[in-house]
Short mmCIF file of C-alpha atoms and ligand atoms in Angstrom, two decimals:
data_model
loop_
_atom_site.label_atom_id
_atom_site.label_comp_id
_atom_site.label_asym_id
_atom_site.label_seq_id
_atom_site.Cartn_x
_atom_site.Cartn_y
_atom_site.Cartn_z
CA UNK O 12 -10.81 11.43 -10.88
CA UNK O 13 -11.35 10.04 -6.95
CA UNK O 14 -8.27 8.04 -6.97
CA UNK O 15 -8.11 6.10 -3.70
CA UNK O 16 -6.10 3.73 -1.94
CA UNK O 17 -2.95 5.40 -1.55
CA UNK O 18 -0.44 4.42 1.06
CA UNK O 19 2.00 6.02 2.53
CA UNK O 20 3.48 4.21 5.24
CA UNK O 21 6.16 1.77 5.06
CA UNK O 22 5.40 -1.13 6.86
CA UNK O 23 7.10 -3.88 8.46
CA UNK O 24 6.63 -7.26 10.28
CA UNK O 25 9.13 -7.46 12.99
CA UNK O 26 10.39 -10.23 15.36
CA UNK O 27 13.17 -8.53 16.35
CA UNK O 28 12.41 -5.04 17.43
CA UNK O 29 15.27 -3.46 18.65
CA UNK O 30 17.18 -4.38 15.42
CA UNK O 31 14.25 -3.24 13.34
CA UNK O 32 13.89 0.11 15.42
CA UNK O 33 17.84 1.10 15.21
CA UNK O 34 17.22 0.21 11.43
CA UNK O 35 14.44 2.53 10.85
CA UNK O 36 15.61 5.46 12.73
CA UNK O 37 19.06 5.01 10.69
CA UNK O 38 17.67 4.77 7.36
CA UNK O 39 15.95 8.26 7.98
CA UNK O 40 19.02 9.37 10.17
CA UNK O 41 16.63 10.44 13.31
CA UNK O 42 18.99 10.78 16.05
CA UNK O 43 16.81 12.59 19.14
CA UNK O 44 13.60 10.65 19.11
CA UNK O 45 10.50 11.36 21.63
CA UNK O 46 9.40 8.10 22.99
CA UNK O 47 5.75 8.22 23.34
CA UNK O 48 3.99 5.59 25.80
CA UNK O 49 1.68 4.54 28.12
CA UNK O 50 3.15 3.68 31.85
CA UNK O 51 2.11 -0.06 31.49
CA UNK O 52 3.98 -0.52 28.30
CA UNK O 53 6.68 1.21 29.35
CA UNK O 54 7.54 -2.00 31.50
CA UNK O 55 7.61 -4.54 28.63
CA UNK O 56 11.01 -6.44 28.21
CA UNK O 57 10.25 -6.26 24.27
CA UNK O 58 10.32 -2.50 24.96
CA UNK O 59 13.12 -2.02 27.43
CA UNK O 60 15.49 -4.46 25.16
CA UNK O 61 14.98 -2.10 22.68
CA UNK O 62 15.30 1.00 24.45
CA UNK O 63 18.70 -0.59 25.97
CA UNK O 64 19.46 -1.01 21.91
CA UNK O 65 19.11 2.55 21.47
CA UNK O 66 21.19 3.58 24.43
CA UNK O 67 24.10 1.69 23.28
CA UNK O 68 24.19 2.96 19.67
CA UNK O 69 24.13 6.72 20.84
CA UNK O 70 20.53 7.44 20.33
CA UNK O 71 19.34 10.34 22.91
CA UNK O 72 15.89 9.69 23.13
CA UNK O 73 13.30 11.23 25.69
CA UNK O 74 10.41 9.43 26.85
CA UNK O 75 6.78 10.88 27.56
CA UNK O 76 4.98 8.12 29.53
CA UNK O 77 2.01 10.25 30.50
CA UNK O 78 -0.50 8.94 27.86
CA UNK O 79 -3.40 7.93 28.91
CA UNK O 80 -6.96 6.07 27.27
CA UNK O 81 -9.10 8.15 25.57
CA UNK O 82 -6.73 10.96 25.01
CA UNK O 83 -7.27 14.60 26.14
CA UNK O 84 -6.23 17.64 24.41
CA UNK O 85 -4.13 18.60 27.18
CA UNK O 86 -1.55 15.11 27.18
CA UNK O 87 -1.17 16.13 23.54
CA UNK O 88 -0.31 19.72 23.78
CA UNK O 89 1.75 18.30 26.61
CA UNK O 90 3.94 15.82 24.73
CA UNK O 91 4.30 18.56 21.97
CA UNK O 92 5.97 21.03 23.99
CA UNK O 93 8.12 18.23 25.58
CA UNK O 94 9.50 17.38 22.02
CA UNK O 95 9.50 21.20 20.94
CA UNK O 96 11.71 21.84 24.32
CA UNK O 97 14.38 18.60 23.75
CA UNK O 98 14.48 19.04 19.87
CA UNK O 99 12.87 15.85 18.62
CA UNK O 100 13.58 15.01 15.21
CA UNK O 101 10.86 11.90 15.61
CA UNK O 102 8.25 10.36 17.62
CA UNK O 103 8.05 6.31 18.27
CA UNK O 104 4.67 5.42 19.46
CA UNK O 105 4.26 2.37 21.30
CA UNK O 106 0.70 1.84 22.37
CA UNK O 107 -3.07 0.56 21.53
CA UNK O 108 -5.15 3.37 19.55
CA UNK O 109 -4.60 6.21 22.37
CA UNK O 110 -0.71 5.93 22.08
CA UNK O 111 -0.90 6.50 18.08
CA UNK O 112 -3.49 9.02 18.18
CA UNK O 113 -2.02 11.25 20.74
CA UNK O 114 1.16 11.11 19.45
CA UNK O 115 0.16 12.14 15.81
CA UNK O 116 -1.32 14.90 17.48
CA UNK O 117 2.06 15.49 19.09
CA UNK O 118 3.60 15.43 15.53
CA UNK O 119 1.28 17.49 14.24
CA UNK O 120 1.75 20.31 16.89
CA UNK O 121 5.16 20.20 17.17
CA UNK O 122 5.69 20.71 12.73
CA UNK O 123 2.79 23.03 12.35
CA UNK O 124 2.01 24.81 15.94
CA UNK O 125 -0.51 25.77 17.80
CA UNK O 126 -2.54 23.56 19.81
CA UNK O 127 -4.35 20.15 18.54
CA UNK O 128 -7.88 21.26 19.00
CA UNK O 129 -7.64 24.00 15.92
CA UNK O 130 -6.98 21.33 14.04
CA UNK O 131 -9.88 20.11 14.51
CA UNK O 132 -11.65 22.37 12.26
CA UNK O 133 -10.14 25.25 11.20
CA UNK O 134 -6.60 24.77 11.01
CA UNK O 135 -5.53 22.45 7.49
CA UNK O 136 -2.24 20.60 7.48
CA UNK O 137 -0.97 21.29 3.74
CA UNK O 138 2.85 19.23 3.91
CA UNK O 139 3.62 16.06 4.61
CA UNK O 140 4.39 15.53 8.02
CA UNK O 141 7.23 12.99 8.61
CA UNK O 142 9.48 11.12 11.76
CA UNK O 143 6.20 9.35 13.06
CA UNK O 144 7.51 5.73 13.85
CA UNK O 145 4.14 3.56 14.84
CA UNK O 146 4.31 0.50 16.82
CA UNK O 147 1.33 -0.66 17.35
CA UNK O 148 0.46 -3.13 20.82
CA UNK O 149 -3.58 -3.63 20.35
CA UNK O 150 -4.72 -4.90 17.27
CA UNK O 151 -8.01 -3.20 16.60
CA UNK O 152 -8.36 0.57 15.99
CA UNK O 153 -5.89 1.00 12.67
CA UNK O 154 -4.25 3.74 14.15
CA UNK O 155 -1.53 2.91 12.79
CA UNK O 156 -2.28 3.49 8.96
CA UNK O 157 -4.84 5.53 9.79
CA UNK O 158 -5.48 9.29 8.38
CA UNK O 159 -7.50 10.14 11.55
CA UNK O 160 -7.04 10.66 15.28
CA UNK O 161 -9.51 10.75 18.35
CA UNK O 162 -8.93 13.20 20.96
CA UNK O 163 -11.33 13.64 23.90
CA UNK O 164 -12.84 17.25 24.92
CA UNK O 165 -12.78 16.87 28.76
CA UNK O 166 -14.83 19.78 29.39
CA UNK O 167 -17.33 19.01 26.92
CA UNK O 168 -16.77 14.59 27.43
CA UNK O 169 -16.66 14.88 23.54
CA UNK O 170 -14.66 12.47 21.42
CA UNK O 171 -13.65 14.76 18.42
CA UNK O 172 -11.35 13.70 15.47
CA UNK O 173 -8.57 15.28 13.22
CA UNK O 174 -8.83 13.96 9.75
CA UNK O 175 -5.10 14.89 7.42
CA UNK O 176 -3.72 12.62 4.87
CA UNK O 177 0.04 14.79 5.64
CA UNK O 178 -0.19 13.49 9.00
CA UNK O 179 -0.06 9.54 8.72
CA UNK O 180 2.65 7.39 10.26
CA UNK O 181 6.33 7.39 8.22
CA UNK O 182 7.05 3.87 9.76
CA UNK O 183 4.88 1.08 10.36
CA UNK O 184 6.72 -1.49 12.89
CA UNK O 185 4.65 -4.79 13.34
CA UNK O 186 5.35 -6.38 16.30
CA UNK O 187 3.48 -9.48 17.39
CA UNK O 188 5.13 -10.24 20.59
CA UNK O 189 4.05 -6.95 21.59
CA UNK O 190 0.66 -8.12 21.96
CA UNK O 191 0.87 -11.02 23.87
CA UNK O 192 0.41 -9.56 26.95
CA UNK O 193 -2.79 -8.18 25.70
CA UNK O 194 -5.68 -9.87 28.61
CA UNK O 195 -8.52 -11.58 26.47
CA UNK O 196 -11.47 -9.30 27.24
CA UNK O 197 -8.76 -6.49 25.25
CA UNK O 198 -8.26 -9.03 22.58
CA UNK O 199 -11.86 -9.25 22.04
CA UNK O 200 -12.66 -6.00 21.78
CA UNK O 201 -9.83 -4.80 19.90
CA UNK O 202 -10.40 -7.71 17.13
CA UNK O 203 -13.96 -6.89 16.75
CA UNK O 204 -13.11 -3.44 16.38
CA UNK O 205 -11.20 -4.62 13.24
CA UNK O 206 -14.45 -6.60 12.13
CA UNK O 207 -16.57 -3.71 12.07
CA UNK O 208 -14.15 -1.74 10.38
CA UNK O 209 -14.08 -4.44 6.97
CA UNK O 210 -17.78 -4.82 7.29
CA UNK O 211 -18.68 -1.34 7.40
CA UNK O 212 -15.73 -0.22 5.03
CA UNK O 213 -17.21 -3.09 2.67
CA UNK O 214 -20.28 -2.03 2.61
CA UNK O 215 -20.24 2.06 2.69
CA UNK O 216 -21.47 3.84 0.08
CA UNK O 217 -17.60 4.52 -0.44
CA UNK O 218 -15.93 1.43 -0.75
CA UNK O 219 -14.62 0.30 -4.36
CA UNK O 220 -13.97 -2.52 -5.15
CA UNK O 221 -10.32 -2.44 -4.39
CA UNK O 222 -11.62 -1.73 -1.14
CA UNK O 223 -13.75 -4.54 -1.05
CA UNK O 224 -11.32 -7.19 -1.81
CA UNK O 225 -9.01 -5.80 1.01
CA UNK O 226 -12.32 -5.74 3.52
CA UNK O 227 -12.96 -9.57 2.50
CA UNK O 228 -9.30 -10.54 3.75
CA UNK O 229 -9.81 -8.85 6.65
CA UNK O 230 -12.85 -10.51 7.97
CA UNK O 231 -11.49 -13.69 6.58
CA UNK O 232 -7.87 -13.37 8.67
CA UNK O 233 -10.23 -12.16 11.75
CA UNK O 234 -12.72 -15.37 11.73
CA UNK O 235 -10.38 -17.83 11.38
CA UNK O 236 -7.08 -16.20 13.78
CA UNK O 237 -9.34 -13.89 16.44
CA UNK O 238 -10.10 -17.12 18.29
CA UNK O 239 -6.81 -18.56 18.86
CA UNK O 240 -5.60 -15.12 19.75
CA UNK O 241 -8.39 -15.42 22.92
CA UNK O 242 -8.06 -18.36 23.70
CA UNK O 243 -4.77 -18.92 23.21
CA UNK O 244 -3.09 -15.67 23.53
CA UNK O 245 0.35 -16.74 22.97
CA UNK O 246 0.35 -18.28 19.74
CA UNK O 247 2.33 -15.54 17.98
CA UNK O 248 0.98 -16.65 14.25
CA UNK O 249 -2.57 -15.89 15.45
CA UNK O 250 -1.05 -12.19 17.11
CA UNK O 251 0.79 -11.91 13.61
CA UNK O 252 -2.14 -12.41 11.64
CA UNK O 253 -4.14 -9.85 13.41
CA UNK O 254 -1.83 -6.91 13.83
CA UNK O 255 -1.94 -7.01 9.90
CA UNK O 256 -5.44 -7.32 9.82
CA UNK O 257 -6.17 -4.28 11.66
CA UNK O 258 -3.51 -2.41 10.32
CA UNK O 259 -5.22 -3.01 7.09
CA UNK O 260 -8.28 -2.31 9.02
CA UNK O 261 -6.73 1.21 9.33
CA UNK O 262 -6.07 1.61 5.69
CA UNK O 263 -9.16 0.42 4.14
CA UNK O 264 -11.14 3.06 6.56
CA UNK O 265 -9.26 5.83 5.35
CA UNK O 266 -10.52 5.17 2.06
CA UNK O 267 -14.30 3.61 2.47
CA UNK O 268 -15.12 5.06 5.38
CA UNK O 269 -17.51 3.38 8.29
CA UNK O 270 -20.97 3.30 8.79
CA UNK O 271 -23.47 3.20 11.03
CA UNK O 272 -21.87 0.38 13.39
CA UNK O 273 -19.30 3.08 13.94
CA UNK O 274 -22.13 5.70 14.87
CA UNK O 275 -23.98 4.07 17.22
CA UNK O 276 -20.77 2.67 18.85
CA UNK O 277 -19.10 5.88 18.96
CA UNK O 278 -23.02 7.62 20.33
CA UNK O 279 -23.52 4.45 22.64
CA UNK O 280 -19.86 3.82 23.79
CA UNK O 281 -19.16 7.54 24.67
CA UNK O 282 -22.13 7.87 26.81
CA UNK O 283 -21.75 4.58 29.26
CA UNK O 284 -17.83 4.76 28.64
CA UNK O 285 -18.03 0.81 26.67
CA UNK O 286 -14.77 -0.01 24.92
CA UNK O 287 -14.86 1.05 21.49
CA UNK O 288 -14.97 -2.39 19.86
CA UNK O 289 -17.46 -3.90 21.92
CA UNK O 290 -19.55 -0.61 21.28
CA UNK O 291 -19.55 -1.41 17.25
CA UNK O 292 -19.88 -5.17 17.74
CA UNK O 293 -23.18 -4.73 19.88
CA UNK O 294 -24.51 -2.78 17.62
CA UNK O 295 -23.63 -5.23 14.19
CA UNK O 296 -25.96 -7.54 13.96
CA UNK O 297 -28.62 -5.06 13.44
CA UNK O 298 -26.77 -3.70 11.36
CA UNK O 299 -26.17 -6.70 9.14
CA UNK O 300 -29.72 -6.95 9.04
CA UNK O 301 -30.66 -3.69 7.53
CA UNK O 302 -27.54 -3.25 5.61
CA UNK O 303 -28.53 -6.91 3.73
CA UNK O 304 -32.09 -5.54 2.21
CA UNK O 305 -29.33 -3.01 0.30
CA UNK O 306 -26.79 -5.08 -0.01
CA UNK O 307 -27.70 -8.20 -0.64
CA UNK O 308 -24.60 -9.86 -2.30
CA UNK O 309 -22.06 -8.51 0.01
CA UNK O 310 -24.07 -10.03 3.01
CA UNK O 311 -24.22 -13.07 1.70
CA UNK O 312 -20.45 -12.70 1.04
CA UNK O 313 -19.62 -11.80 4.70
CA UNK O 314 -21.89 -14.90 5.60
CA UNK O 315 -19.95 -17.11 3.22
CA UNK O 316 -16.40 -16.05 5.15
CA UNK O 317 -18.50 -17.13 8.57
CA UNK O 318 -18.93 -20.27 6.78
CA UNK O 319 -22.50 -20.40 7.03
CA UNK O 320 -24.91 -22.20 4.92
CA UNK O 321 -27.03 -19.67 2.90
CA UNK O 322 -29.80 -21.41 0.93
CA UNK O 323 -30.19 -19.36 -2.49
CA UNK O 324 -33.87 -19.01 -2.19
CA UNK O 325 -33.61 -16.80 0.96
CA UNK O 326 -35.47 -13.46 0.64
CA UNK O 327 -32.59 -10.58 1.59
CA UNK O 328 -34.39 -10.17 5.35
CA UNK O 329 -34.60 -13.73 6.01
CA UNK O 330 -30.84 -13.95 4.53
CA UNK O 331 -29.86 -10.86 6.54
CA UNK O 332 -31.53 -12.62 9.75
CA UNK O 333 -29.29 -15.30 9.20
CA UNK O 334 -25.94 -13.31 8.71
CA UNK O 335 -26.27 -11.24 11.80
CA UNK O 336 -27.16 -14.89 13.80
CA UNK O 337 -23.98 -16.07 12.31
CA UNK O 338 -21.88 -13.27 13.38
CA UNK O 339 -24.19 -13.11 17.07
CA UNK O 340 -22.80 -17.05 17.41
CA UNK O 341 -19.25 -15.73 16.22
CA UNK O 342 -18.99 -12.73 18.53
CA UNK O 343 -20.61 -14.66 21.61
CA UNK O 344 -19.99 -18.35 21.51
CA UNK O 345 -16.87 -18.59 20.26
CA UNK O 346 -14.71 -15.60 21.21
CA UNK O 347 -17.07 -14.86 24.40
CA UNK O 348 -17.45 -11.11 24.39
CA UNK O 349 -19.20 -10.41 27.52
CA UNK O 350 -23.31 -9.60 27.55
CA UNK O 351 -24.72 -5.81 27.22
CA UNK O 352 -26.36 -5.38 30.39
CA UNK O 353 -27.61 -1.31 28.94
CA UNK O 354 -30.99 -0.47 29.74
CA UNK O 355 -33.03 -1.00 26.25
CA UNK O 356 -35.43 2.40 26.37
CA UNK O 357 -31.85 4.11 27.48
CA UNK O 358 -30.33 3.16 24.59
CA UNK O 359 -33.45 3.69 22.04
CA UNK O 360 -33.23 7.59 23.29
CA UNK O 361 -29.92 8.11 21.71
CA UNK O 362 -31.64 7.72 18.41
CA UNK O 363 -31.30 11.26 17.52
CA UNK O 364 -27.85 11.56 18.00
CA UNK O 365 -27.08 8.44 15.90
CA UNK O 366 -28.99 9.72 13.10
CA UNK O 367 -26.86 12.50 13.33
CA UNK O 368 -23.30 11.27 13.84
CA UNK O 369 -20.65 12.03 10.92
CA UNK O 370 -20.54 8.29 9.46
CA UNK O 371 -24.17 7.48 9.41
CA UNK O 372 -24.42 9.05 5.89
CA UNK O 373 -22.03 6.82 4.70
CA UNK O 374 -24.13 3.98 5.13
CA UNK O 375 -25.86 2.33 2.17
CA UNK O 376 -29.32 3.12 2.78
CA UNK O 377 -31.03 6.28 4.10
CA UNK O 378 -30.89 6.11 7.69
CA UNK O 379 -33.99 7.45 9.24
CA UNK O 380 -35.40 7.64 12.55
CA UNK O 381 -37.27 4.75 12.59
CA UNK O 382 -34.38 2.17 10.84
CA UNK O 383 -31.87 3.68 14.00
CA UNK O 384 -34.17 3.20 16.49
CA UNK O 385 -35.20 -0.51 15.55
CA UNK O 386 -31.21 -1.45 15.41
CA UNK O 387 -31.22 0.21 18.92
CA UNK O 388 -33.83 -1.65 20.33
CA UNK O 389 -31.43 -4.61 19.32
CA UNK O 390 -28.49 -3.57 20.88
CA UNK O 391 -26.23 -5.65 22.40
CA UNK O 392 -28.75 -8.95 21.44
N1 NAD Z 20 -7.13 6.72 14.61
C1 NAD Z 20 -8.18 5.99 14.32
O1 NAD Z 20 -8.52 5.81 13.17
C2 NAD Z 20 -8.97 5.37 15.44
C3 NAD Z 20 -9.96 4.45 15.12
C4 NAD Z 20 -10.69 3.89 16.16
C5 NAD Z 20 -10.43 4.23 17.49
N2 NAD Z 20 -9.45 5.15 17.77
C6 NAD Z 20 -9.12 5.53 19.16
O2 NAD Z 20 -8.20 4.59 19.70
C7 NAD Z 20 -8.39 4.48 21.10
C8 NAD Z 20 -8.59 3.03 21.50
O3 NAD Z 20 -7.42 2.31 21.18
P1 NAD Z 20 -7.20 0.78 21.60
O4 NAD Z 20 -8.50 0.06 21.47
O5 NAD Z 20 -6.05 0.28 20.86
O6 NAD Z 20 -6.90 0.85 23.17
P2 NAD Z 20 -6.02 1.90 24.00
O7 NAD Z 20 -4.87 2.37 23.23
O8 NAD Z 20 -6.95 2.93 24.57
O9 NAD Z 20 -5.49 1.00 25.19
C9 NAD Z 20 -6.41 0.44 26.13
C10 NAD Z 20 -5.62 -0.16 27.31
O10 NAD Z 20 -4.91 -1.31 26.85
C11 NAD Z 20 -3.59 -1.29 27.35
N3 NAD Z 20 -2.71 -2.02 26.41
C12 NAD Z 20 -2.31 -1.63 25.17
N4 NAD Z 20 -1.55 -2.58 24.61
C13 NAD Z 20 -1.45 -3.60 25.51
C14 NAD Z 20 -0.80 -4.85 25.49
N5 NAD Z 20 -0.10 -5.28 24.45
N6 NAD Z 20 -0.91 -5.64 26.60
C15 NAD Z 20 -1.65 -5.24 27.67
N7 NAD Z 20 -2.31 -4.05 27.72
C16 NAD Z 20 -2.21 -3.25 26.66
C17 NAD Z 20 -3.23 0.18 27.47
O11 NAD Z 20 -2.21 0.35 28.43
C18 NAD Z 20 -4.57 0.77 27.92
O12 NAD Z 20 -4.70 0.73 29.31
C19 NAD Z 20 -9.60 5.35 21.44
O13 NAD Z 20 -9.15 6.60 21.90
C20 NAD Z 20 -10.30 5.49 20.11
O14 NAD Z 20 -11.10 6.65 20.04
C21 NAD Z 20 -8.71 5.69 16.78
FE1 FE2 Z 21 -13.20 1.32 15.28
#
């Protein structure tokens, strides 16, 4: 039997961090953790009260503040030997996508040895791995209930992953005054980056229908809150609403995968250094189209959550024509994500690669040559 959908995190909503943090580290009686960090976040007040919180109650934590976008091997292997030298018991990662990644690399490391990048292919993780603590600040990549983590190849400018199901977060702490701060063009990004993961999820040649249903919330709790989270960046219900969204973004990749949204962004994004979400969500509504002539019911579906009126009688190009408009008007009118300015016949010669990239085969149809390089000659309009 594939049995899916298992989760191992516990998860919380917090609005009151430090108590929940003290909490957590209690209940599993962690007493040295490593405080892993980027320098901006490291000057939060939400994150200094609750550092101040851990002071008082005897809780000798160390901080690593030397993570940075994109992470490299090296700030991994780095933060490792930092916990391996002060005898961590626990990691709390505060941070977008880079800050969780990197630090379940540190966790990784520090239980099993040796250096992240054999784990990218030859070395398996075969125990659980506890004492990570994820807080997420972006709402976008997942990270957080995520089996996977990015880490960059300087040498090489290669974005590689480590895939382990031992290795996901212990804690979940969801906190949305953590994202305020977040600038809109970050909120934009980051929340598409959660659309693209339901929508591809949804429709992979994975997905179940467990799968589905959670997909469908997603892109429901993203078109109706990602707006007010732009635009109005304070309202803490609209942050709320999409910190669980893409933490359940997270989850429902690890089990249905992404697709070819995910390719190109990842082939597109890595070469003219695009943030990841606005990488996918240039490269959707092409997507959308070809992914409607396979699946024509869950298009329509995703059109029905961008409250569109679909006329039954359309043929499944005209209907996925109008779906990617829909989502085009979404991702451009109403949020605002900035234009593409890439150079078209640039783009188009990255064909290859895309064909080639580990989630196309996930998608729903066979992607050839030809299907890539039309939804490439598309990108970004
Ligand atoms: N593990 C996975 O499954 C997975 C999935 C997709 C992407 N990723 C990886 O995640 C990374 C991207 O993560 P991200 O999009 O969350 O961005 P990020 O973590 O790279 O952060 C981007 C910038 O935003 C800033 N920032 C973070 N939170 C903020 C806040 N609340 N207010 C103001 N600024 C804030 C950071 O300081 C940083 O400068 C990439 O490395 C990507 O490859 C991982
Ligand atoms: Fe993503």
């Amino acid at each position: 039997m594939d049995y899916r959908l298992e989760q191992r995190a516990k998860v919380c909503v917090s609005h009151d961090f430090s108590k929940d943090l003290l909490e957590t580290l209690k209940t599993s009686n962690y007493k040295k953790p490593l405080i892993s960090i980027d320098s901006f976040l490291l000057q939060s007040p939400v994150v200094n009260k609750a550092l101040d919180t851990l002071k008082q109650a005897d809780i000798n934590y160390v901080v690593y503040d030397e993570i940075v976008p994109e992470p490299p091997f090296e700030i991994v292997n780095k933060g490792a030997k930092l916990y391996q030298e002060n005898e961590c018991d626990s990691i709390i990662a505060i941070g977008g996508g880079s800050v969780i990644d990197a630090s379940r690399g540190i966790n990784i490391v520090s239980h099993c040895g040796g250096q992240i990048q054999e784990y990218i292919e030859d070395k398996t993780i075969d125990q659980r791995i506890l004492g990570l603590i994820a807080v997420p600040t972006t709402s976008g990549t997942g990270s957080e209930l995520s089996n996977a983590l990015v880490v960059t190849d300087t040498k090489k400018q290669e974005k590689l992953a480590v895939l382990s199901d031992e290795a996901v977060s212990e804690y979940v702490i969801l906190v949305p005054e953590l994202a305020e701060s977040m600038p809109k063009g970050l909120t934009i990004s980051t929340g598409l980056d959660v659309f693209a993961h339901a929508m591809e999820a949804y429709t992979s040649n994975l997905s179940t229908p467990v799968v589905n249903a959670i997909c469908e919330k997603i892109m429901f709790l993203v078109f109706k809150y990602l707006p007010t989270a732009v635009h109005h960046g304070e309202d803490l219900d609209a942050r709320e609403r999409m910190m669980v969204a893409a933490a359940l973004g997270g989850w429902a990749i690890n089990n249905g995968g992404t697709h070819l949204g995910h390719s190109i962004g990842h082939v597109v994004g890595a070469k003219y250094h695009l943030a990841h979400g606005n990488a996918c969500a240039y490269a959707l509504p092409g997507v959308i189209e070809k992914t409607a002539l396979a699946e024509p019911k869950k298009i329509r579906e995703i059109g029905n959550i961008l409250e569109l009126s679909l006329p039954n009688d359309l043929s499944n190009e005209e209907l996925g024509k109008e779906v990617a408009k829909g989502f085009k008007h979404f991702r451009d009118e109403v949020l605002g994500l900035e234009p593409c300015k890439l150079n078209k016949e640039e783009v188009v010669s990255l064909t290859d690669q895309v064909v080639h990239e580990r989630f196309a085969a996930n998608a729903p149809f066979e992607v050839t040559h030809e299907i890539v390089g039309a939804i490439l000659e598309s990108y970004g309009g």
